[in-house]
Amino acid sequence: MQPKTIISHVRQPNKETQSNDTHQQGVANLAEVFAAEFGMGEWGRVLGLLHDKGKEKKAFQQHIIKESGLDPSVRVEGDYSHAYVGALIAQKQYPMIASLIAQPIAGHHRGLYDYSDYVGEMKRDIPKDVTLDAPIPIQPRLPKMEKHDLHHFVRMLFSCLVDADSLDTEAFMNTEQAKLRGCHTSMPELLMRLEKHLQEKRSNSPDTEVNRIRNYVQEQCVKASQEACGFYSLTVPTGGGKTLASILWALHHAVKNNKQRVIIAIPYTSIIVQTAATLKGIFGEDNVLEHHSNINPEDIKDEELCERIQLATENWDYPIIVTTNVQLFESLFSNKRSDCRKLHNIVKSVIILDEVQTLPLGFYKPIVYTLDTLQRVFAVSVLFTTASQPILSGRIEGTNPNASFDALPSVREIIPEEARLHEKLRRVELQFMEEANTYDEIAKELAKHQRVLCIVNTRRDAKELYDRLPKEGVCLHLSRMMCPAHVSDTIAHIKEALKNQGGNPIRVIATQLIEAGVDIDFPVVFRQEAGLDSILQAAGRCNREGKQRICTTYVFSLGKEHPLPPGFISQTNNARLSIGKQHDWFAPETMNSYFRQLHCRIDSFDSVTVKGVKYSMQELLYKIDVEFEKAAEVFHLIDDQTRSVIVNWNGSLKYYQQLISQGPSYSLMKKLSQYSVNIREQDFRTLQNIGAINEPFENIYAITNPGFYKADTGLTMENQWLEETFII
């Protein structure tokens, strides 16, 4: 059967066809709109018109006719791959910009190529059965760019193409699903909702010093929001209301500067969940996209809204997005269609980077350069928010000149230096315990306090101290040996116990997972030695509500029993020790000194070692012959050499049985992620060797034996525990 027209898609069950010309025109129209946001609309149009030219091949038409059921008897003659054809035509018609425009076309199904593989693809011939239309006029000159801009420029064009391709295909193949996209509230309307919420909040709040400071912070944010697109920082101590203040700045700034969305990137899922819940309460669930691994579809009762949200995670077509640093930055360095599809919706946005001091120093240079590109080339404004502002502008000095680099040209701090908010919001003093201690000695100190939180660096240390505490009153352990659902329940238990004004003890041993974004308030906190930023985060859990005048956070060493291991945590601790003992530890200038000391201990701000081979983003990406695939393979914010294992806790087996009977699905795997623990590869092999681990489907693992999961401490290995360094 020979088609009268070139077929692009066949819609089941009625076998209706979409012509290739109709599809390419539809994709071109969308891609032109997307790329026009950064001044390259005509480039986007070319991408759309050429991307599926290879479907004109006789072999492809035979393939689609056979596979769609139009004529199952058709014989497919030869190679039916098609993506390379449009890339070859682009290379022929636009030689001056060949790799920039041909790469996205060649990779629009499999992902962007490493340059050598791309060159290999471009050695193929244009099939004789493909028509060569007259080239579309296009401005071949690029906007002014730096070396580190180029790979992002290609990725943005790729994003415009693959989202346009997906949306046009969906509009034909699944019209009901396509109707669920879009239709969100405007930025001015969202700003009005926030202003109304804040006004009501102020009206119902007492006239206290803390509330006056929060109002002051908001006033400064509104004032600074009227300035031009650029880099801003909001340095506010714990309790200063920086979350809502940062959103207030972002929405005012978006309205003033015609920005399209607000993207909030956060390092910890605990903060994401809290922030998203707050924002949904203000703006409505249909205006806030929560995009991270721990979101549970069961929490969304409206089935249509649930589907809309799942669709929106594909391309971030929402006015407010709350996501992880990992999701944001790994997408910006990915080569995959699914990851890159959302990138063009970052253009003309406002990005809030919360707890910015947590950005990994091994990728500090490529991350800072990426933010620079987003701001200069793609009209993004960035707000850095934290109580512990790192150094982001000027010269970043490493251990040697080769490690050093020039960061952002300038970052404007919203809160005037003379405000001295750290003094006005002071609730805690730090007390450093001079001598190294044993587990027993620290446990004895903790037992002296009725209400105390102790934060340590490793899962092993948490387990050791917990085992030594008297099990009276409320005594709880908190670490990532517990699955996320168990962690959430334990945090809720802690909060409920703290509300009780009775005399029962409340003692909690936790890893640093509780350090940021968890709204708990203890009168006494103990923190194992670490970097100053981590210690101040821990101090934020002490006298958080300011109910007492000044409380104490004790900093201790377990050096007698378990010295800090070599690596990053030792570097951060040594940087803190190097600035001396006599400081106002909460002052911005002290934090600045700490980060300069820390940077001096870093031998590269652009380096990762994978399987014994060292890579840098500069060598892979800052050149014409970009290695997109290799860079995506090695760029991971968290060096997580672990395996995720489903555990047996609190009814998780009902979902596991669904997995066995129904197979994996998006919603089911999201549910099971709440009952999973990440364990080191060597411990995974140990458990596997003793038969504890099941593998019902490829790369999906479970420990169903209840003996391997304890109600108080989580996953166990026959009286052993998993030790890690600074991974929570």
XYZ file of C-alpha atoms in Angstrom:
728
model
C 0.000 0.000 0.000
C 1.513 3.317 -1.119
C 0.187 6.357 0.754
C -1.237 9.329 -1.156
C 0.491 11.639 1.293
C 3.560 11.253 3.482
C 2.374 9.942 6.864
C 3.825 11.239 10.117
C 1.504 9.628 12.706
C -1.387 7.191 12.798
C -4.043 7.577 15.500
C -5.643 4.444 16.844
C -8.147 2.827 16.886
C -9.593 4.379 13.720
C -6.237 4.571 11.944
C -6.567 8.277 11.154
C -3.378 9.717 9.696
C -1.539 12.989 10.179
C 0.461 14.102 7.178
C 4.131 14.831 7.612
C 3.674 18.301 6.156
C 0.945 19.109 8.714
C 3.088 17.809 11.586
C 6.204 19.713 10.510
C 4.261 22.929 10.061
C 2.708 22.494 13.508
C 6.083 21.826 15.109
C 7.636 24.767 13.242
C 4.928 27.134 14.493
C 5.443 26.092 18.120
C 9.246 25.966 17.974
C 9.300 29.436 16.409
C 7.238 30.830 19.306
C 9.448 29.103 21.892
C 12.756 30.179 20.328
C 11.526 33.737 19.745
C 11.667 34.218 23.525
C 15.464 34.377 23.195
C 15.537 36.066 19.782
C 15.965 32.969 17.603
C 12.425 32.386 16.308
C 13.461 31.782 12.700
C 15.968 29.174 13.860
C 13.163 27.404 15.725
C 11.031 27.445 12.579
C 13.790 25.813 10.540
C 14.201 23.108 13.178
C 10.499 22.294 13.010
C 10.315 22.225 9.211
C 13.356 19.958 8.838
C 13.201 17.632 11.844
C 11.039 14.923 10.232
C 12.114 15.247 6.594
C 13.487 11.721 6.928
C 9.938 10.386 7.184
C 9.718 10.894 3.431
C 11.965 7.866 3.041
C 10.216 4.950 1.431
C 11.478 2.624 4.188
C 9.979 4.797 6.917
C 6.622 4.972 5.171
C 6.650 1.189 4.837
C 7.527 0.913 8.541
C 4.722 3.169 9.793
C 2.139 1.542 7.515
C 3.120 -1.899 8.771
C 3.452 -1.071 12.487
C 0.260 1.014 12.643
C -1.800 -1.756 11.104
C -2.702 0.204 7.973
C -1.248 -2.709 6.039
C 0.518 -5.366 8.164
C 1.599 -7.216 5.034
C 3.909 -4.436 3.853
C 7.583 -5.364 3.670
C 10.027 -2.824 5.098
C 12.914 -2.393 2.681
C 16.069 -1.159 4.402
C 16.852 1.403 7.116
C 13.815 3.348 8.323
C 15.606 5.689 10.779
C 14.807 9.297 9.952
C 16.250 11.893 12.385
C 19.632 12.154 10.635
C 18.063 13.196 7.312
C 16.847 16.618 8.424
C 20.244 17.195 10.068
C 22.018 16.445 6.767
C 19.746 18.897 4.952
C 20.400 21.552 7.608
C 24.144 20.974 7.218
C 23.860 21.390 3.455
C 21.607 24.438 3.498
C 23.114 26.292 6.485
C 26.845 25.436 6.515
C 27.835 28.455 8.650
C 25.710 27.270 11.592
C 25.595 23.581 10.706
C 26.376 21.951 14.069
C 24.190 24.362 16.031
C 21.067 23.622 14.042
C 21.779 20.066 12.873
C 22.647 18.667 16.319
C 19.144 19.233 17.758
C 17.556 17.668 14.660
C 19.877 14.641 14.615
C 19.250 14.036 18.318
C 15.549 14.850 18.556
C 14.738 11.218 19.409
C 17.880 9.689 20.930
C 19.346 12.815 22.551
C 22.221 15.178 21.738
C 25.388 13.496 20.493
C 29.009 13.701 21.489
C 30.696 15.597 18.661
C 32.587 12.618 17.207
C 29.369 10.579 17.018
C 27.548 13.522 15.473
C 30.261 13.847 12.810
C 29.861 10.148 12.063
C 26.116 10.620 11.534
C 26.763 13.544 9.220
C 28.871 11.362 6.893
C 25.714 9.640 5.690
C 24.036 10.592 2.411
C 20.718 12.356 1.960
C 18.345 9.658 0.646
C 17.286 10.134 -2.966
C 13.589 9.778 -2.118
C 13.663 12.862 0.150
C 12.780 16.177 -1.504
C 15.100 19.150 -1.012
C 12.998 22.273 -0.558
C 14.417 25.746 -0.993
C 16.168 26.830 2.216
C 14.273 29.161 4.528
C 15.998 32.548 4.987
C 17.762 32.612 8.333
C 20.108 35.012 10.085
C 23.284 32.933 10.466
C 24.969 35.179 13.017
C 24.798 34.255 16.673
C 24.165 36.688 19.510
C 27.321 37.651 21.387
C 28.291 34.666 23.503
C 31.068 33.359 25.722
C 32.575 29.888 25.311
C 30.484 28.532 28.160
C 27.257 29.794 26.532
C 27.430 27.685 23.379
C 26.358 24.300 24.734
C 23.394 25.884 26.528
C 22.370 27.657 23.318
C 22.258 24.337 21.438
C 20.385 22.733 24.332
C 17.786 25.532 24.305
C 17.178 25.050 20.567
C 16.934 21.310 21.216
C 14.398 21.996 23.981
C 12.266 24.172 21.687
C 12.217 21.426 19.063
C 11.486 18.426 21.286
C 8.738 20.180 23.273
C 7.129 21.442 20.074
C 7.409 17.949 18.556
C 5.874 16.342 21.656
C 3.042 18.860 21.933
C 2.048 18.693 18.266
C 2.178 14.888 18.334
C 0.076 14.826 21.510
C -2.468 17.236 20.003
C -3.072 14.745 17.186
C -2.587 11.413 18.959
C -4.246 12.246 22.298
C -6.532 15.267 22.007
C -8.132 14.810 25.442
C -4.738 14.806 27.144
C -3.649 17.866 25.167
C -6.655 19.789 26.520
C -5.325 19.379 30.072
C -2.321 21.623 29.386
C -2.052 25.373 29.928
C -4.729 27.747 31.298
C -2.915 29.123 34.344
C -3.203 32.336 36.335
C -1.182 35.385 35.233
C 1.761 36.791 37.188
C -0.130 40.007 38.154
C -3.047 37.956 39.503
C -0.685 35.712 41.493
C 0.949 38.823 42.940
C -2.460 40.124 44.018
C -3.189 36.836 45.794
C 0.125 36.992 47.629
C -0.361 40.624 48.651
C -3.815 39.762 50.008
C -2.411 36.796 51.958
C 0.402 38.866 53.468
C -1.964 41.676 54.416
C -4.249 39.220 56.227
C -1.227 37.673 57.912
C -0.030 41.077 59.126
C -3.499 41.989 60.386
C -3.692 38.830 62.474
C -0.122 38.936 63.833
C 0.930 40.638 67.078
C 3.214 43.672 66.924
C 6.404 41.917 67.972
C 10.040 42.636 67.149
C 10.228 39.500 64.979
C 7.135 40.475 62.981
C 8.460 44.006 62.514
C 11.679 42.517 61.112
C 9.711 40.252 58.761
C 7.731 43.259 57.522
C 11.002 45.157 57.015
C 12.445 42.274 54.966
C 9.340 42.253 52.768
C 9.529 46.026 52.261
C 13.164 45.747 51.142
C 12.219 42.933 48.745
C 9.461 45.011 47.127
C 11.843 47.938 46.763
C 14.635 45.855 45.180
C 12.227 43.999 42.875
C 11.742 47.065 40.684
C 15.299 46.970 39.422
C 16.526 45.363 36.213
C 17.057 41.698 35.422
C 20.187 40.392 37.181
C 21.561 38.616 40.243
C 20.254 39.312 43.736
C 20.788 37.807 47.177
C 18.536 37.713 50.211
C 20.540 36.962 53.349
C 18.137 36.568 56.257
C 18.726 34.627 59.496
C 16.408 31.815 60.559
C 13.053 33.233 61.591
C 13.254 36.293 59.329
C 10.569 35.055 56.939
C 12.762 34.732 53.863
C 10.538 32.152 52.108
C 7.517 34.416 51.615
C 9.730 37.482 51.232
C 11.624 35.827 48.369
C 8.358 34.922 46.598
C 7.155 38.506 47.090
C 10.357 39.801 45.459
C 10.074 37.255 42.637
C 6.470 38.073 41.701
C 7.001 41.842 41.864
C 10.168 41.426 39.787
C 8.374 39.164 37.300
C 5.552 41.688 36.789
C 7.979 44.602 36.488
C 10.324 42.837 34.035
C 7.800 40.734 32.089
C 9.021 37.365 33.391
C 6.933 34.294 32.635
C 7.343 32.058 35.674
C 9.008 31.629 39.045
C 11.220 28.572 39.581
C 12.217 27.752 43.161
C 15.098 25.270 43.425
C 15.727 23.732 46.839
C 18.325 21.155 47.962
C 16.193 19.291 50.497
C 12.895 17.519 49.853
C 11.743 18.404 53.386
C 11.904 22.115 52.490
C 10.301 21.490 49.088
C 7.285 19.773 50.614
C 6.808 22.574 53.169
C 7.351 25.364 50.631
C 5.040 23.820 48.035
C 2.298 23.294 50.626
C 2.542 26.953 51.692
C 2.429 28.226 48.112
C -0.464 25.963 47.101
C -2.418 27.392 50.017
C -1.852 30.919 48.677
C -1.998 30.456 44.896
C -4.015 27.257 44.447
C -2.771 23.803 43.561
C -3.332 24.397 39.841
C -0.690 27.172 39.820
C 2.120 25.457 41.751
C 4.006 22.526 40.238
C 5.843 20.391 42.788
C 8.497 18.442 40.852
C 10.620 16.052 42.903
C 10.961 12.333 43.598
C 8.982 12.249 46.849
C 5.672 13.639 45.621
C 2.902 11.098 46.079
C 0.081 11.036 43.471
C -2.282 9.744 46.173
C -2.041 13.156 47.862
C -3.894 14.714 44.900
C -7.540 13.607 45.049
C -8.650 15.410 41.881
C -7.773 12.925 39.088
C -7.770 15.541 36.340
C -5.517 17.861 38.369
C -3.205 14.941 39.144
C -2.882 14.221 35.414
C -2.313 17.913 34.631
C 0.489 18.045 37.188
C 2.126 14.907 35.821
C 1.973 16.377 32.299
C 3.446 19.663 33.536
C 6.525 17.916 34.926
C 7.413 17.127 31.318
C 7.853 20.741 30.234
C 7.345 23.008 33.303
C 4.467 24.900 31.711
C 3.301 26.252 35.101
C 3.615 29.745 36.595
C 5.311 28.570 39.825
C 7.595 25.541 39.988
C 9.082 24.118 43.182
C 11.824 21.629 42.408
C 15.207 20.303 43.479
C 18.668 21.603 42.663
C 19.320 18.184 41.150
C 16.320 18.403 38.806
C 17.195 21.945 37.702
C 20.933 21.668 37.150
C 21.128 18.097 35.893
C 18.489 18.993 33.281
C 20.624 21.964 32.230
C 23.539 19.567 31.623
C 21.534 16.684 30.191
C 21.487 15.487 26.589
C 18.218 13.565 26.888
C 14.994 14.595 25.198
C 12.911 14.054 28.340
C 15.205 16.132 30.585
C 15.809 18.961 28.118
C 12.197 19.377 27.045
C 11.500 21.809 29.895
C 14.559 24.040 29.393
C 13.036 26.624 27.037
C 10.488 27.408 29.759
C 13.345 28.639 31.949
C 13.857 31.523 29.499
C 12.569 34.839 30.904
C 11.928 33.326 34.323
C 12.870 34.212 37.865
C 14.908 31.531 39.631
C 15.106 31.414 43.416
C 18.010 29.271 44.627
C 17.302 28.440 48.255
C 20.086 27.375 50.656
C 22.545 28.286 47.927
C 25.519 27.415 50.162
C 24.773 23.719 49.500
C 25.850 23.882 45.834
C 28.650 21.321 45.365
C 32.085 22.938 45.092
C 33.263 20.266 42.646
C 30.821 21.761 40.108
C 30.879 25.325 41.411
C 32.445 26.807 38.265
C 30.098 25.196 35.682
C 27.064 25.992 37.863
C 28.084 29.647 38.264
C 28.845 29.875 34.528
C 25.452 28.332 33.751
C 23.699 30.936 35.892
C 25.706 33.612 34.089
C 24.516 32.249 30.723
C 20.903 32.056 31.840
C 21.022 35.685 32.970
C 22.883 37.227 29.992
C 21.606 35.140 27.085
C 18.194 33.974 28.263
C 16.975 36.954 30.350
C 16.701 35.075 33.650
C 16.871 36.829 37.016
C 18.331 34.864 39.918
C 17.787 35.316 43.647
C 20.122 33.521 46.077
C 18.513 32.993 49.484
C 20.124 31.652 52.641
C 21.136 32.498 56.171
C 24.736 31.590 55.203
C 25.533 33.417 51.969
C 28.510 31.915 50.090
C 30.854 33.835 47.795
C 29.328 34.062 44.313
C 30.877 37.152 42.751
C 34.412 38.319 42.046
C 37.438 36.029 42.087
C 37.019 32.560 43.610
C 40.451 31.509 44.880
C 41.269 27.806 45.093
C 44.438 26.003 46.152
C 46.298 27.234 43.062
C 45.792 29.653 40.148
C 44.516 26.827 37.937
C 41.678 26.188 40.376
C 40.687 29.867 40.625
C 38.073 31.501 38.407
C 36.058 34.693 37.998
C 32.508 34.173 39.243
C 29.520 36.457 38.669
C 30.291 40.129 37.938
C 28.007 41.348 40.740
C 25.276 40.179 43.088
C 23.070 42.798 44.717
C 22.189 42.086 48.368
C 18.602 43.121 49.096
C 19.012 43.668 52.854
C 21.229 46.678 53.660
C 24.347 45.829 55.657
C 23.436 48.322 58.364
C 20.235 46.360 59.133
C 22.362 43.768 61.041
C 19.492 41.295 61.131
C 21.682 38.574 62.649
C 21.962 40.725 65.775
C 18.264 41.548 65.985
C 17.219 37.920 65.454
C 19.865 36.417 67.729
C 18.385 33.533 69.720
C 21.320 31.173 70.120
C 24.917 31.136 71.235
C 27.467 28.569 70.110
C 29.565 26.773 72.695
C 32.464 24.653 71.461
C 33.400 21.634 73.580
C 37.201 21.689 73.542
C 37.998 18.008 74.175
C 37.274 15.059 71.895
C 34.628 12.696 73.250
C 33.414 9.109 73.089
C 29.896 7.995 72.240
C 29.258 7.247 75.923
C 30.412 10.711 77.010
C 28.156 12.519 74.537
C 25.219 10.236 75.362
C 25.760 11.095 79.049
C 25.715 14.831 78.234
C 22.526 14.452 76.210
C 20.822 12.570 79.036
C 21.265 15.626 81.285
C 18.725 17.546 79.165
C 14.984 16.937 79.116
C 14.531 18.302 75.601
C 17.528 17.972 73.319
C 18.328 17.441 69.657
C 21.675 15.958 68.612
C 22.799 16.134 64.956
C 25.700 13.998 63.694
C 27.439 13.482 60.359
C 26.926 9.773 59.658
C 24.284 7.107 59.971
C 26.689 5.042 62.041
C 27.181 7.821 64.593
C 23.416 8.330 64.836
C 22.849 4.639 65.545
C 25.670 4.440 68.108
C 24.427 7.432 70.103
C 20.796 6.380 69.912
C 21.630 2.920 71.281
C 23.325 4.538 74.288
C 20.516 6.924 75.244
C 18.085 5.970 78.028
C 14.789 4.939 76.419
C 12.593 7.093 78.639
C 9.910 9.480 77.492
C 10.273 10.173 73.757
C 13.595 8.920 72.395
C 13.832 8.929 68.604
C 16.336 8.177 65.869
C 16.246 9.889 62.481
C 18.430 8.994 59.497
C 18.217 7.923 55.866
C 18.387 4.313 56.991
C 14.674 5.023 57.384
C 12.470 5.346 54.304
C 10.952 8.786 53.524
C 7.516 7.835 54.877
C 9.146 6.674 58.135
C 11.170 9.897 58.334
C 8.045 12.017 57.798
C 6.131 10.127 60.472
C 9.026 10.486 62.910
C 9.287 14.245 62.313
C 5.528 14.551 62.868
C 5.959 12.569 66.119
C 8.721 14.945 67.236
C 6.594 18.026 66.502
C 3.630 16.591 68.374
C 5.785 15.650 71.364
C 7.269 19.164 71.496
C 3.767 20.652 71.794
C 3.287 18.764 75.058
C 4.297 20.995 77.945
C 4.639 18.056 80.335
C 7.858 16.897 81.937
C 8.557 13.799 79.826
C 12.001 13.817 78.161
C 12.219 14.365 74.394
C 15.604 13.352 72.990
C 16.316 13.013 69.278
C 19.428 11.753 67.482
C 19.508 12.680 63.796
C 21.777 12.980 60.795
C 21.876 16.333 59.019
C 18.647 15.549 57.165
C 16.919 17.553 59.920
C 19.274 20.515 59.644
C 17.354 22.637 57.171
C 13.707 23.141 56.384
C 12.305 21.186 59.318
C 10.381 23.498 61.621
C 11.226 22.082 65.027
C 12.252 24.000 68.118
C 14.477 22.579 70.867
C 15.875 24.556 73.805
C 19.203 22.702 73.484
C 20.968 21.387 70.378
C 24.189 19.401 70.091
C 26.012 19.385 66.729
C 28.946 17.196 65.799
C 31.851 19.230 64.428
C 31.399 20.268 60.778
C 31.551 23.346 58.547
C 30.257 26.641 59.895
C 27.288 26.664 57.504
C 26.159 23.249 58.797
C 26.608 24.309 62.411
C 24.497 27.432 61.866
C 21.835 25.325 60.167
C 21.744 23.104 63.246
C 21.562 26.191 65.472
C 18.448 27.165 63.513
C 16.647 24.264 65.228
C 17.517 25.784 68.638
C 15.120 28.340 70.170
C 13.653 28.663 66.675
C 10.493 30.408 67.847
C 12.403 32.732 70.194
C 10.363 31.644 73.215
C 13.458 31.912 75.407
C 16.006 34.688 75.467
C 19.232 32.943 74.443
C 19.721 29.176 74.163
C 22.846 27.136 73.489
C 24.008 24.940 70.626
C 26.977 22.799 71.676
C 29.555 21.743 69.086
C 31.365 18.507 69.923
C 33.907 16.066 68.509
C 33.723 12.266 68.547
C 37.459 12.177 67.906
C 38.168 9.671 70.695
C 36.009 7.092 69.004
C 35.261 8.046 65.409
C 37.388 10.890 63.983
C 36.078 12.740 60.961
C 36.969 10.829 57.790
C 39.085 12.511 55.116
C 37.185 14.318 52.407
C 34.769 17.189 52.164
C 33.442 17.171 55.718
C 36.996 17.371 57.084
C 37.738 20.229 54.683
C 34.701 22.169 55.909
C 35.542 21.536 59.559
C 39.185 22.571 59.043
C 38.054 25.732 57.249
C 35.967 26.633 60.301
C 38.859 25.912 62.670
C 41.217 28.028 60.558
C 39.292 31.267 61.045
C 39.947 31.120 64.797
C 37.778 30.908 67.899
C 36.693 34.468 68.639
C 33.936 35.521 66.258
C 30.371 36.598 66.046
C 29.561 33.296 64.364
C 26.270 34.542 62.900
C 27.727 37.657 61.223
C 27.906 37.736 57.386
C 31.579 38.735 57.522
C 32.393 35.585 59.527
C 30.631 33.460 56.921
C 32.606 35.223 54.205
C 35.883 34.384 55.993
C 34.779 30.787 56.393
C 34.002 30.325 52.699
C 37.316 31.901 51.672
C 39.103 29.422 53.937
C 37.061 26.575 52.473
C 37.802 27.610 48.894
C 41.524 27.618 49.676
C 41.214 23.873 50.329
C 39.595 23.070 46.971
C 41.949 21.931 44.221
C 39.303 22.199 41.473
C 35.894 23.839 41.144
C 35.240 21.845 37.967
C 36.194 18.227 38.440
C 34.550 14.849 38.836
C 36.115 11.404 38.827
C 34.060 8.566 37.344
C 35.475 5.020 37.333
C 38.965 6.372 37.887
C 38.794 8.936 35.052
C 38.759 12.657 35.827
C 36.464 14.932 33.808
C 35.728 18.656 33.747
C 32.777 20.423 32.166
C 35.152 22.949 30.609
C 36.956 20.232 28.660
C 33.713 18.553 27.627
C 31.490 21.536 26.853
C 33.281 24.869 26.436
C 34.265 24.292 22.793
C 32.836 23.812 19.303
C 33.132 20.007 19.401
C 30.845 19.642 22.417
C 30.535 16.245 24.116
C 26.907 16.421 25.217
C 26.422 12.760 26.048
C 29.586 12.317 28.102
C 28.942 15.532 30.054
C 25.408 14.382 30.904
C 26.777 11.029 32.023
C 29.247 12.509 34.523
C 27.403 15.641 35.743
C 25.586 14.588 38.913
C 25.197 16.987 41.835
C 25.125 14.144 44.343
C 27.848 11.513 44.131
C 25.374 8.821 45.058
C 26.947 5.416 44.522
C 23.936 3.705 46.047
C 21.023 1.457 45.126
C 17.414 2.111 46.047
C 15.710 -0.783 47.833
C 12.022 -1.046 48.755
C 11.669 -1.962 52.453
C 8.977 -3.564 54.579
C 7.491 -0.804 56.717
C 3.975 0.207 57.688
C 1.955 -1.357 54.891
C 4.456 -0.935 52.067
C 3.893 -4.563 51.064
C 0.423 -3.752 49.682
C 2.104 -1.519 47.079
C 4.788 -4.141 46.520
C 2.095 -6.736 45.810
C 0.526 -4.320 43.311
C 3.940 -4.052 41.680
C 4.180 -7.835 41.391
C 0.669 -8.219 39.981
C 0.394 -5.111 37.800
C 3.986 -4.243 36.921
C 5.714 -0.856 37.303
C 3.830 2.385 36.621
C 4.560 6.064 37.230
C 2.106 6.445 40.093
C 2.985 3.119 41.740
C 6.737 3.776 41.665
C 6.117 7.222 43.177
C 4.278 5.552 46.046
C 7.018 2.945 46.490
C 9.690 5.663 46.555
C 8.221 6.632 49.942
C 9.156 3.162 51.197
C 12.672 2.915 49.780
C 16.146 3.294 51.278
C 19.352 4.055 49.378
C 22.242 1.794 50.395
C 25.883 1.613 49.374
C 26.871 -0.756 46.610
C 28.994 -2.959 48.889
C 26.150 -3.297 51.399
C 23.731 -4.020 48.597
C 25.955 -6.893 47.457
C 26.199 -8.217 51.029
C 22.419 -8.282 51.372
C 22.095 -9.772 47.905
C 24.588 -12.536 48.704
C 22.603 -13.641 51.768
C 19.377 -13.724 49.741
C 17.732 -10.740 51.426
C 17.036 -8.827 48.200
C 14.348 -9.638 45.635
C 14.414 -8.266 42.079
C 10.854 -8.601 40.714
C 11.688 -6.433 37.694
C 14.978 -5.312 36.205
C 16.704 -2.772 38.506
C 13.792 -2.749 40.973
C 14.856 -4.221 44.326
C 13.022 -5.041 47.544
C 13.709 -6.450 51.023
C 10.394 -7.945 52.111
C 11.687 -9.765 55.202
C 10.527 -7.641 58.185
C 13.605 -8.714 60.157
C 15.733 -6.330 58.105
C 13.739 -3.227 59.062
C 13.405 -1.939 62.623
C 10.606 0.329 63.787
C 13.018 2.722 65.517
C 16.160 2.813 63.340
C 15.091 1.528 59.919
C 17.055 -0.796 57.649
C 19.536 -3.059 59.386
C 22.014 -5.729 58.320
C 21.990 -8.391 61.017
C 23.278 -6.223 63.875
C 25.395 -4.181 61.511
C 24.674 -0.748 60.140
C 25.589 1.137 57.069
C 28.216 3.823 57.505
C 28.641 6.726 55.182
C 30.449 10.039 55.167
C 28.311 13.126 54.865
C 25.536 11.465 52.869
C 22.161 11.768 54.522
